[in-house]
Amino acid sequence: MGSTIGRRQVLAAGTAAGGLLALSGKAPAAGGTKPLKGVTLNISCWSAPYPLLLAKYIPEFEAETGARVIYTTPSFPIYNQRMGLALATRSDAYDVVNVTFIFIGQWIGAGWVLPLDSFIANPKLTPADWNAADFFPGTTTAFRNAAGQLCAIPWIADVMMGGAARYDLISKAGFAMPDNFSEMPKMLAAVNGKDGVPGFLTENHYGWTFPGYLQGFGANIFRNPPHDLMPVLDTPAAVEAAGFFSDLLRKFGPRGALSYTYDEVVAALKSGTVNYATENEAFVTQMAQPGSKVMRTCGFSLFPAGPAGRFPQVATHGWGIPAGSRNKDAAWQFITWAMSRKLLLRMFREHGWSSVTRRSIVELPEFRSKLTLNGFDVAKMYLDTVDLAAKGYMAYRTVPPYPEVDRQIDIAIQGIVSGEKTAQQAMAAAQRNSIVQLRRAGVKL
Amino acid sequence: MRSAPRRGWRRGITQGAAAALLLAVLAPVLWLVQMSFRPHGAALGADPVFVPTMANYRALAAGGFPASFANSLLASTGSTLLSLLFGVPAAYAMARHRFRARGRIAMWVLVTRMAPPVAFTIPFFLVFSDIGLIDTIPGLIIVYMTFNLALVIWTMRGFFAAVPTALEEAAWIDGAGVWSTFLRVTLPLAAPGVAATGILCFIMSWNDFFFALILTRTHAMTAPVAIVNFMQYAGWEWGKIAAAGVLVLLPVLVFTFFVRSYLVSGALAGGVKE
């Protein structure tokens, strides 16, 4: 009688093999399995609309994968303080972190977060349709290390643009939204004080709101960032830019214009107590949302161009994997899920999240129509701005010692607007003090 | 001899100056209190007339602040009690017993206070990460004990030194042992010192921001860190910040009120040697 393999033996062998695979942790993912069962992922991002929105979807990720997610969203200063220490010590405390824009140079430059190219290229870890090339180059450029490797996946493009709370007053005075620096003062002079509304305002973080003007006049913060960090704040173009910007605040700003923080600027715009501002897209578009008093009168434009061109400031933040993480593959799985086209589209459709970084979503007709506010195609402005940032003019902001210079710019603009100093004196002082601070921070000039 | 009207005039000036000084010192606190009762959106207003509201306090109660407040209470009380439990006997031993290394040990205890807290942050963070004490109340209690113990030992050592040894010798003659003498004779006499030291320990733990910032996340987050969390991207929640600030002041005020007589006698003890 020849030996034959019966149905029962095949089933038994199959069960045993499956059991062995499962015990070794190598069981292939299949329908109904939980590939990350037993894995705990520690994930943190500073508190902003997108990460707060993402928290609503995380239970779905846990249910799909079996992972347990510990997700924290502290405020911006707390997040950066905690993360600086955790990353610097190569701690395994976090598996997925937000790579903060102003710390890109430090965190990526020091190798505290991992290059993601090998994850992206691995078909076992990245779905074929995930398409990393879909993210705007203007946002991914900042997250590349010296070797050109991508170290974070951008979740926001915070772009600066022009916004008017009372566009009705502007058009009544015979003007359109200003497209360049020469149109701005003319338009503001015509509408300033109309209906008791002051013309112009920006938040008092001038290290963020002023560089667009500085670069528009052909000046810059550093000589050639990130390679040559010698400040160039006292050039004739920089002085001219500082004088121009300060004049806008002094002549057309509300009383106490120097005291306005970003939330106060948003509140002033939404209540119609100030007319025009150059601010972040996420802030100015709040004018068109329900609850805003200027919902029907607001207008939008690209950040105005200067004599040297248009330099709207763009900040971006992205998800990265700390070098000390013990769950790198699982961390990447979370990032691919969080930044998948499918989820971002749901966030847009279900909650109106609009600062997306995937071109394929921004170009959708439904996105374009939803971001057409009072007849202004804000989606196009957003796309154009992000594309401009791909030129690399934001490099000054991703070098570790920038915060030192940022403070000097704040002081200089305050000095000019308050009348304590001329633009020449204030920018010369900013230049001197920046050099001192940078040398103190160990930068060789 | 000066006339009564002139004395009264001078007293009036002195009292007026004292009141002005008190007002200047308390102005930030009073401003914080009024701000906590201002309506939403008017927290930064300077208008002296407004309709007070409890909205900010209700918002705090509905959020995660009560848990952070409880964490602060647990960590501060726990570290204060444990620091006193270990530090007071240690201080007594160092005050009374003569042994060769006494001076060096006292100096080594003080060394723990000679560096800024930030110097200890990285070691604490790394060790706590490895042993699972990050974001736990026991972890915070241990950290707070490291700086409270030195304070207790050095402060209480002085208080015990001020208690006459003759009283302890009399207790020994009556048959009391070392512990019995310590607990029944010396410690009660040094009670004002224990109260004063306890308050200082509590306040130092209660006001800590830096260690709590680095070593906690959500479960053990303390009130000072929770307050900074109200500085959100969409805006700083000034009303909540003010209300939380007022609440954070309360335990220290209450604690100090109840033991103020001990605090005064504790502060004065040992000032005059007989």
XYZ file of C-alpha atoms in Angstrom:
719
model
C 0.000 0.000 0.000
C 1.561 3.236 -1.131
C 1.757 6.166 1.198
C -0.791 8.881 0.435
C -1.277 12.285 2.029
C -4.801 12.709 3.234
C -6.870 15.875 3.629
C -6.521 15.749 7.414
C -2.721 15.557 7.206
C -2.587 18.571 4.882
C -4.807 20.570 7.240
C -2.748 19.505 10.275
C 0.532 20.423 8.583
C -0.888 23.748 7.491
C -2.116 24.553 10.976
C 1.252 23.627 12.507
C 3.145 25.767 10.003
C 0.809 28.675 10.615
C 1.251 28.297 14.341
C 5.032 28.330 14.026
C 4.966 31.447 11.881
C 2.668 33.192 14.294
C 4.883 32.268 17.256
C 7.944 33.704 15.527
C 6.068 36.906 14.834
C 6.451 36.457 11.083
C 2.846 35.750 10.273
C 2.001 37.561 7.071
C -0.715 40.148 7.347
C -3.971 38.898 5.973
C -7.564 39.905 6.056
C -8.651 40.153 9.672
C -5.123 40.035 11.175
C -3.693 42.856 13.275
C -0.120 43.395 12.043
C 0.829 45.734 14.890
C -0.851 43.869 17.729
C 1.218 44.279 20.885
C 3.034 47.371 19.552
C 2.714 50.630 21.455
C 3.459 53.767 19.456
C 4.308 57.001 21.258
C 3.388 59.881 18.985
C 3.529 63.584 19.664
C 2.904 66.824 17.835
C 2.317 70.356 19.035
C -1.261 71.465 19.361
C -2.534 72.715 15.985
C -5.747 72.136 14.029
C -4.405 69.185 11.982
C -2.978 67.075 14.848
C -6.087 67.759 16.916
C -8.223 66.631 13.988
C -6.067 63.568 13.467
C -6.804 62.481 17.044
C -10.397 61.770 15.970
C -9.197 59.237 13.385
C -6.509 57.459 15.435
C -8.955 54.903 16.934
C -9.491 53.709 13.349
C -5.741 53.135 12.949
C -5.678 51.227 16.230
C -8.643 49.107 15.172
C -7.110 48.345 11.753
C -3.605 47.510 12.925
C -3.972 46.398 16.541
C -1.388 48.996 17.637
C -1.877 50.987 20.806
C -1.239 54.675 20.193
C -0.250 57.081 22.953
C -0.865 60.427 21.291
C -0.043 63.761 22.892
C -0.524 67.303 21.586
C 1.021 69.764 24.066
C 1.346 73.453 23.279
C 4.110 74.634 20.943
C 6.667 75.731 23.581
C 6.139 72.612 25.715
C 6.356 70.307 22.717
C 9.629 71.767 21.471
C 11.231 71.752 24.903
C 10.323 68.122 25.535
C 11.224 66.956 22.059
C 14.569 68.745 21.999
C 15.678 66.740 25.006
C 14.169 63.439 23.845
C 15.795 63.712 20.421
C 19.154 64.978 21.664
C 19.490 62.011 24.018
C 18.444 59.520 21.308
C 15.715 58.429 23.665
C 13.202 55.763 22.659
C 10.433 57.746 24.358
C 8.813 58.648 21.013
C 8.224 56.740 17.773
C 6.675 59.457 15.612
C 7.295 63.155 16.162
C 6.572 66.426 14.472
C 9.711 67.950 12.981
C 9.204 71.595 13.886
C 10.032 74.020 11.094
C 12.254 76.327 13.124
C 14.288 73.364 14.405
C 14.741 71.600 11.071
C 18.400 72.552 10.841
C 19.162 71.233 14.295
C 17.020 68.093 14.378
C 17.699 66.902 10.835
C 21.246 68.279 10.642
C 22.263 66.371 13.754
C 20.663 63.144 12.549
C 18.117 63.093 15.349
C 15.382 62.021 12.925
C 15.817 59.261 10.355
C 15.948 59.625 6.576
C 12.735 58.150 5.200
C 13.830 57.304 1.655
C 14.471 53.638 2.436
C 10.986 53.329 3.964
C 9.389 55.021 0.966
C 11.255 52.790 -1.477
C 10.364 49.574 0.342
C 7.209 48.090 -1.252
C 6.600 45.937 1.831
C 6.336 49.054 3.988
C 4.771 51.571 1.621
C 1.611 51.002 -0.416
C 2.206 51.288 -4.159
C -0.343 54.101 -4.529
C 0.987 56.187 -1.625
C 2.968 58.411 -4.029
C 5.499 60.480 -2.097
C 5.954 62.688 -5.173
C 2.438 64.020 -4.612
C 3.659 66.226 -1.733
C 4.534 69.766 -2.790
C 8.269 70.155 -3.421
C 7.915 73.537 -1.706
C 7.180 71.705 1.523
C 9.483 68.699 1.199
C 12.581 70.718 0.231
C 12.975 71.973 3.781
C 12.973 68.439 5.192
C 15.931 67.161 3.169
C 19.274 66.592 4.877
C 22.667 67.486 3.446
C 22.632 64.227 1.450
C 19.283 65.142 -0.060
C 17.353 62.486 1.852
C 13.804 63.279 2.954
C 13.539 63.217 6.759
C 9.901 64.182 7.361
C 6.568 64.053 5.570
C 4.972 67.533 5.603
C 1.484 67.789 7.065
C 1.020 71.517 6.676
C 2.061 74.343 4.415
C 1.474 77.540 6.325
C 1.637 80.142 3.587
C 1.575 83.895 3.954
C -0.885 85.895 1.892
C -2.818 89.139 1.856
C -6.238 89.337 3.471
C -8.711 92.203 3.705
C -11.572 92.214 6.184
C -13.281 95.121 4.418
C -12.617 94.529 0.763
C -15.848 96.451 0.183
C -14.103 99.632 1.383
C -11.102 98.883 -0.824
C -13.144 98.402 -3.984
C -15.314 101.417 -3.115
C -12.128 103.490 -3.029
C -11.332 102.241 -6.521
C -8.650 99.723 -5.669
C -8.172 95.972 -6.041
C -6.314 93.782 -3.552
C -2.726 95.098 -3.744
C -0.427 92.937 -5.817
C 2.828 94.739 -5.082
C 4.539 97.015 -2.595
C 3.908 100.173 -4.602
C 0.141 99.583 -4.632
C -0.030 98.858 -0.898
C 0.533 102.351 0.561
C -1.737 103.933 -2.054
C -4.580 101.557 -1.258
C -4.031 101.854 2.509
C -3.949 105.646 2.378
C -7.305 105.569 0.601
C -9.074 103.254 3.044
C -7.326 103.971 6.356
C -9.859 105.186 8.908
C -12.877 104.624 6.630
C -15.810 103.453 8.785
C -13.411 103.908 11.717
C -11.333 100.940 10.540
C -7.514 101.259 10.576
C -5.863 100.056 7.391
C -3.026 97.668 8.210
C -1.799 95.193 10.812
C 0.487 92.199 11.257
C 1.284 90.148 14.322
C 4.157 91.458 16.429
C 6.401 88.509 15.636
C 8.294 90.521 13.065
C 10.933 87.798 12.665
C 8.108 86.014 10.796
C 6.037 88.793 9.254
C 8.859 91.080 8.052
C 11.217 88.797 6.016
C 8.732 88.655 3.105
C 9.174 92.432 2.770
C 12.911 92.222 3.375
C 13.374 89.705 0.581
C 10.920 91.593 -1.629
C 13.310 94.545 -1.559
C 16.194 92.268 -2.552
C 17.710 91.892 0.910
C 18.004 88.795 3.105
C 18.678 87.706 6.665
C 21.965 85.874 6.055
C 24.464 86.253 3.232
C 23.957 82.741 1.807
C 22.042 80.396 4.087
C 22.563 77.664 5.177
C 26.279 77.818 4.208
C 27.196 81.419 5.000
C 25.391 82.708 8.066
C 26.847 86.191 8.181
C 23.835 88.499 8.838
C 23.165 91.146 6.187
C 20.560 93.222 7.981
C 22.192 96.620 7.462
C 22.345 96.685 3.666
C 20.625 99.630 1.918
C 17.887 97.262 0.670
C 17.294 95.911 4.196
C 17.065 99.426 5.614
C 14.639 100.438 2.869
C 12.488 97.348 3.565
C 12.450 98.049 7.313
C 11.442 101.658 6.687
C 8.673 100.644 4.276
C 7.228 97.957 6.568
C 7.413 100.132 9.684
C 5.754 103.000 7.842
C 2.779 100.759 7.040
C 2.352 99.951 10.718
C 2.960 103.506 11.903
C 0.757 105.276 9.377
C -2.046 102.767 8.914
C -1.932 100.557 12.015
C -4.402 100.716 14.915
C -3.418 102.267 18.227
C -0.972 99.920 19.962
C -0.207 98.129 16.686
C 3.042 96.807 18.166
C 1.203 94.829 20.819
C -0.867 92.570 18.557
C -0.116 88.834 18.770
C -1.308 86.522 15.994
C -4.528 85.567 17.769
C -5.328 89.232 18.334
C -4.713 89.975 14.660
C -7.134 87.177 13.702
C -9.706 88.497 16.168
C -9.298 92.045 14.817
C -9.735 90.874 11.221
C -12.750 88.695 12.010
C -14.444 91.483 13.914
C -13.635 94.023 11.181
C -11.737 96.346 13.512
C -8.767 96.366 11.152
C -8.875 96.108 7.390
C -5.834 94.564 5.716
C -3.091 92.215 6.899
C -0.349 90.034 5.470
C -0.693 86.878 7.512
C -0.851 83.076 7.346
C -3.481 81.494 5.105
C -4.855 79.533 8.072
C -5.448 82.841 9.883
C -6.808 85.107 7.156
C -9.212 82.499 5.746
C -10.928 82.440 9.154
C -12.498 85.721 8.025
C -14.670 83.738 5.602
C -15.866 81.219 8.171
C -19.202 81.256 9.978
C -19.042 83.435 13.059
C -16.884 86.049 11.364
C -18.434 89.526 11.087
C -16.664 90.093 7.763
C -17.698 86.838 6.130
C -19.361 88.684 3.244
C -16.844 91.521 2.831
C -13.451 89.813 3.047
C -10.977 89.523 0.182
C -7.731 87.660 -0.457
C -4.602 87.912 -2.571
C -1.107 86.580 -2.995
C 1.475 88.157 -0.723
C 2.414 91.382 -2.563
C 5.546 91.419 -4.699
C 8.426 93.797 -4.072
C 10.876 95.342 -6.546
C 12.967 92.127 -6.330
C 10.066 89.706 -6.635
C 7.447 87.920 -4.579
C 8.608 86.121 -1.430
C 5.625 84.879 0.558
C 6.838 83.153 3.696
C 6.044 79.453 3.915
C 6.413 77.384 7.052
C 5.980 73.651 7.082
C 5.893 70.941 9.706
C 6.154 67.211 9.135
C 6.067 63.766 10.664
C 9.428 62.125 11.317
C 10.842 59.070 13.070
C 13.336 59.692 15.919
C 16.646 57.865 15.586
C 16.074 56.241 18.991
C 12.658 54.740 18.183
C 12.352 50.993 18.734
C 9.309 50.702 16.463
C 10.559 52.266 13.267
C 8.556 50.148 10.802
C 5.362 50.584 12.828
C 6.095 54.316 13.077
C 6.356 54.511 9.294
C 3.101 52.599 8.968
C 1.460 55.275 11.094
C 2.936 58.068 8.963
C 1.807 56.465 5.701
C -1.685 56.108 7.163
C -1.822 59.648 8.602
C -0.549 61.213 5.387
C -2.398 58.956 2.957
C -4.423 60.656 0.268
C -7.475 58.757 1.475
C -7.311 60.079 5.030
C -6.398 63.650 4.060
C -9.306 63.714 1.637
C -11.629 62.525 4.393
C -10.280 65.232 6.716
C -11.011 67.826 4.050
C -14.484 66.484 3.228
C -15.578 65.738 6.794
C -13.948 68.635 8.661
C -12.859 71.170 6.057
C -9.108 70.740 6.653
C -7.596 72.813 3.848
C -3.875 73.357 4.506
C -3.098 70.048 2.792
C 0.282 69.240 1.305
C -0.791 66.819 -1.467
C -1.130 68.398 -4.887
C -3.671 65.804 -6.065
C -6.106 67.010 -3.379
C -5.567 70.747 -3.845
C -6.182 70.358 -7.573
C -9.533 68.597 -7.089
C -12.481 70.690 -8.361
C -14.307 70.234 -5.044
C -11.274 71.589 -3.169
C -10.950 74.543 -5.536
C -14.614 75.371 -5.183
C -14.590 75.091 -1.391
C -11.580 77.371 -1.222
C -13.097 79.936 -3.483
C -14.028 82.498 -0.857
C -16.144 85.495 -1.809
C -15.075 84.899 -5.400
C -11.334 84.747 -4.583
C -9.592 81.545 -5.705
C -7.651 80.964 -2.487
C -6.705 77.436 -3.572
C -4.817 78.842 -6.561
C -3.084 81.400 -4.351
C -2.131 78.555 -2.015
C -0.720 76.466 -4.889
C 1.179 79.400 -6.383
C 2.677 80.297 -3.010
C 3.809 76.761 -2.221
C 5.379 76.525 -5.662
C 7.243 79.780 -5.069
C 8.706 78.379 -1.844
C 10.326 75.559 -3.817
C 12.886 78.157 -4.957
C 14.478 77.769 -1.527
C 14.299 81.337 -0.209
C 13.053 80.013 3.140
C 16.445 78.409 3.824
C 17.292 81.186 6.294
C 14.654 79.907 8.651
C 15.852 76.327 8.870
C 19.277 77.090 10.303
C 19.619 76.431 14.050
C 20.679 79.937 15.145
C 17.860 81.776 13.326
C 15.877 82.396 16.552
C 18.765 84.609 17.743
C 18.361 86.872 14.685
C 14.570 86.614 14.837
C 14.642 88.408 18.200
C 16.875 91.182 16.834
C 14.430 91.793 13.975
C 11.575 92.098 16.479
C 13.529 94.692 18.433
C 14.517 96.638 15.301
C 10.973 96.947 13.944
C 9.619 97.916 17.363
C 12.285 100.598 17.598
C 11.426 102.067 14.201
C 7.636 101.992 14.615
C 7.808 103.539 18.076
C 10.026 106.322 16.707
C 12.956 105.525 19.001
C 15.278 104.868 16.086
C 15.534 105.493 12.378
C 15.450 102.466 10.086
C 19.196 102.923 9.496
C 19.996 102.961 13.229
C 17.673 100.077 14.098
C 18.933 97.759 11.365
C 22.561 98.612 12.123
C 21.915 97.660 15.752
C 20.155 94.461 14.656
C 23.177 93.587 12.512
C 25.669 94.222 15.346
C 23.640 92.343 17.935
C 22.933 89.427 15.605
C 26.652 88.946 15.003
C 27.293 88.970 18.756
C 24.476 86.491 19.414
C 25.502 84.171 16.592
C 29.123 84.109 17.764
C 27.894 83.378 21.270
C 25.895 80.475 19.814
C 29.098 79.099 18.316
C 28.528 80.114 14.683
C 31.761 80.873 12.820
C 31.319 84.031 10.773
C 8.696 115.588 73.552
C 6.829 115.449 70.233
C 3.233 116.567 70.058
C 0.416 114.049 69.468
C -0.847 115.653 66.167
C 2.654 115.503 64.691
C 3.002 111.814 65.659
C -0.384 111.077 64.095
C 0.585 112.875 60.892
C 3.787 110.849 60.643
C 1.942 107.628 61.345
C -0.506 108.497 58.580
C 2.316 108.977 56.076
C 3.957 105.708 57.146
C 0.712 103.795 56.870
C -0.066 105.373 53.505
C 3.373 104.444 52.190
C 2.944 100.905 53.509
C -0.457 100.618 51.825
C 0.971 101.935 48.546
C 3.857 99.492 48.745
C 1.465 96.621 49.516
C -0.714 97.602 46.572
C 2.314 97.729 44.281
C 3.442 94.296 45.424
C -0.032 92.785 45.130
C -0.948 94.551 41.873
C 0.026 91.624 39.591
C -1.991 89.203 41.727
C -5.005 91.509 41.849
C -4.775 92.005 38.088
C -4.689 88.223 37.629
C -7.765 87.790 39.834
C -9.857 90.417 37.999
C -8.736 88.978 34.666
C -9.977 85.530 35.664
C -13.503 86.932 36.113
C -13.618 88.881 32.857
C -15.881 87.606 30.074
C -14.475 85.635 27.160
C -12.778 87.882 24.644
C -12.307 90.713 27.142
C -9.611 89.120 29.286
C -7.005 91.654 28.227
C -9.344 94.616 28.531
C -8.515 97.451 30.914
C -12.093 98.638 31.389
C -12.624 98.732 35.181
C -16.372 98.133 34.772
C -17.397 94.670 33.589
C -19.868 91.942 34.475
C -17.909 89.242 36.331
C -18.321 85.688 35.114
C -17.307 82.271 36.358
C -17.054 81.008 32.769
C -13.277 80.618 32.898
C -13.451 78.561 36.089
C -16.266 76.432 34.674
C -14.202 75.824 31.534
C -11.265 74.719 33.689
C -13.473 72.373 35.685
C -14.821 70.814 32.502
C -11.354 70.212 31.025
C -8.280 68.359 32.216
C -7.116 71.018 34.672
C -8.570 69.403 37.833
C -6.505 66.272 37.138
C -3.349 68.359 36.720
C -4.176 70.240 39.902
C -4.586 66.934 41.767
C -1.265 65.743 40.330
C 0.433 68.866 41.681
C -1.110 68.313 45.098
C -0.098 64.641 45.183
C 3.464 65.219 44.014
C 4.062 68.232 46.276
C 2.468 66.711 49.365
C 4.125 63.342 48.797
C 7.582 64.794 48.304
C 7.170 67.129 51.302
C 6.077 64.337 53.639
C 8.751 61.909 52.471
C 11.457 64.575 52.613
C 10.473 65.345 56.199
C 10.240 61.642 57.047
C 13.807 60.955 55.902
C 15.344 64.393 56.338
C 14.293 65.212 59.904
C 15.937 62.130 61.519
C 19.004 62.686 59.329
C 19.200 66.316 60.467
C 18.843 65.217 64.098
C 21.664 62.716 63.713
C 23.895 65.341 62.154
C 23.069 67.877 64.870
C 23.615 65.606 67.824
C 26.043 62.848 66.966
C 29.743 63.526 66.756
C 31.381 61.437 64.051
C 34.414 61.997 61.904
C 32.735 62.569 58.523
C 29.920 64.758 59.804
C 31.111 67.955 58.159
C 31.893 66.250 54.856
C 28.519 64.479 54.715
C 26.738 67.744 55.395
C 28.683 69.356 52.574
C 27.912 66.500 50.193
C 24.226 66.879 50.985
C 24.471 70.558 50.118
C 26.305 69.822 46.873
C 23.049 68.540 45.393
C 21.790 72.160 45.510
C 24.891 73.721 44.040
C 24.060 73.008 40.406
C 21.049 74.368 38.508
C 18.192 71.873 38.045
C 18.812 71.741 34.303
C 22.116 69.961 35.001
C 20.205 66.981 36.385
C 17.522 66.905 33.717
C 19.211 64.638 31.186
C 20.278 61.965 33.723
C 16.800 61.966 35.238
C 15.159 61.759 31.836
C 17.336 58.862 30.651
C 17.043 56.842 33.861
C 13.322 57.477 34.216
C 12.786 56.440 30.577
C 14.559 53.157 31.209
C 12.769 52.271 34.433
C 9.330 53.482 33.377
C 9.019 56.465 35.716
C 8.331 59.034 32.989
C 4.870 60.562 33.385
C 4.301 59.104 36.860
C 3.606 60.766 40.210
C 6.207 58.581 42.040
C 8.758 59.807 39.482
C 7.990 63.439 40.288
C 8.038 62.755 44.033
C 11.526 61.238 43.726
C 12.804 64.224 41.754
C 11.342 66.742 44.170
C 12.816 64.829 47.109
C 16.293 65.248 45.664
C 16.184 68.993 46.174
C 13.886 69.013 49.212
C 16.007 66.613 51.272
C 19.019 68.918 51.284
C 16.799 71.786 52.391
C 15.251 69.729 55.209
C 18.565 68.410 56.478
C 20.330 71.763 56.535
C 17.410 73.733 57.927
C 16.350 71.229 60.584
C 19.943 70.712 61.660
C 19.968 74.315 62.867
C 16.636 73.947 64.675
C 17.794 70.792 66.488
C 21.058 72.458 67.458
C 19.006 75.214 69.128
C 17.194 72.722 71.398
C 19.108 72.478 74.721
C 20.760 69.056 75.129
C 19.996 69.201 78.881
C 16.348 68.408 78.102
C 17.329 65.258 76.221
C 19.747 64.229 78.976
C 16.939 64.573 81.508
C 14.764 62.282 79.383
C 17.546 59.712 79.174
C 17.942 59.801 82.980
C 14.197 59.104 83.188
C 14.715 55.978 81.074
C 13.780 57.166 77.592
C 15.696 55.771 74.597
C 17.120 57.756 71.674
C 13.988 57.459 69.490
C 11.647 58.075 72.394
C 13.592 61.202 73.385
C 13.658 62.393 69.802
C 9.935 61.877 69.251
C 8.650 63.069 72.651
C 11.091 65.827 73.607
C 13.184 67.195 70.745
C 10.744 66.990 67.826
C 7.883 68.825 69.593
C 10.293 71.605 70.525
C 11.424 71.842 66.901
C 7.845 71.713 65.539
C 7.874 75.347 64.295
C 10.987 74.515 62.322
C 9.338 71.426 60.834
C 6.334 73.538 59.793
C 8.495 76.256 58.243
C 10.628 73.703 56.421
C 7.553 71.791 55.267
C 6.057 74.943 53.774
C 9.269 75.726 51.926
C 9.431 72.160 50.576
C 5.802 72.295 49.482
C 6.202 75.643 47.751
C 9.348 74.556 45.922
C 7.672 71.372 44.682
C 4.407 73.139 43.901
C 6.084 75.809 41.805
C 8.309 73.449 39.847
C 7.820 73.795 36.131
C 10.961 72.520 34.500
C 11.124 68.947 35.827
C 7.383 68.482 35.351
C 7.702 69.781 31.799
C 10.412 67.292 30.881
C 9.360 64.259 32.923
C 5.605 64.229 32.367
C 3.303 63.989 29.362
C -0.387 63.600 30.159
C -1.041 61.344 33.171
C 1.201 63.124 35.681
C 1.122 66.602 34.141
C 1.116 69.219 36.903
C -0.795 72.491 37.122
C 2.071 74.830 36.058
C 2.605 72.793 32.869
C -1.144 72.635 32.231
C -1.252 76.443 32.348
C 1.361 76.756 29.607
C -0.718 74.319 27.559
C -3.384 77.007 27.299
C -1.048 78.848 24.917
C -2.553 77.307 21.820
C -1.854 77.816 18.143
C -5.321 79.271 17.612
C -4.752 81.749 20.418
C -3.721 82.113 24.035
C -6.621 81.347 26.334
C -5.976 84.273 28.645
C -9.117 83.797 30.729
C -8.241 80.195 31.510
C -4.599 81.088 32.141
C -5.699 83.709 34.695
C -8.243 81.425 36.382
C -5.713 78.597 36.597
C -3.147 81.021 37.990
C -5.541 82.042 40.751
C -6.272 78.402 41.594
C -2.564 77.605 41.718
C -2.076 80.396 44.265
C -4.738 79.040 46.607
C -3.113 75.939 48.189
C 0.021 77.863 49.129
C -2.102 80.675 50.598
C -4.275 78.257 52.579
C -1.311 76.220 53.770
C 0.586 79.339 54.839
C -2.486 80.772 56.587
C -2.945 77.737 58.806
C 0.684 77.430 59.858
C 1.627 81.103 59.854
C 2.272 81.232 63.597
C 4.672 78.284 63.271
C 6.231 79.947 60.293
C 7.023 83.134 62.235
C 8.390 81.319 65.277
C 10.254 78.937 62.999
C 11.834 81.794 61.126
C 12.874 83.498 64.366
C 14.048 80.337 66.176
C 17.763 80.316 66.832
C 18.033 84.022 66.158
C 18.980 84.701 69.777
C 21.354 82.386 71.640
C 21.054 82.138 75.386
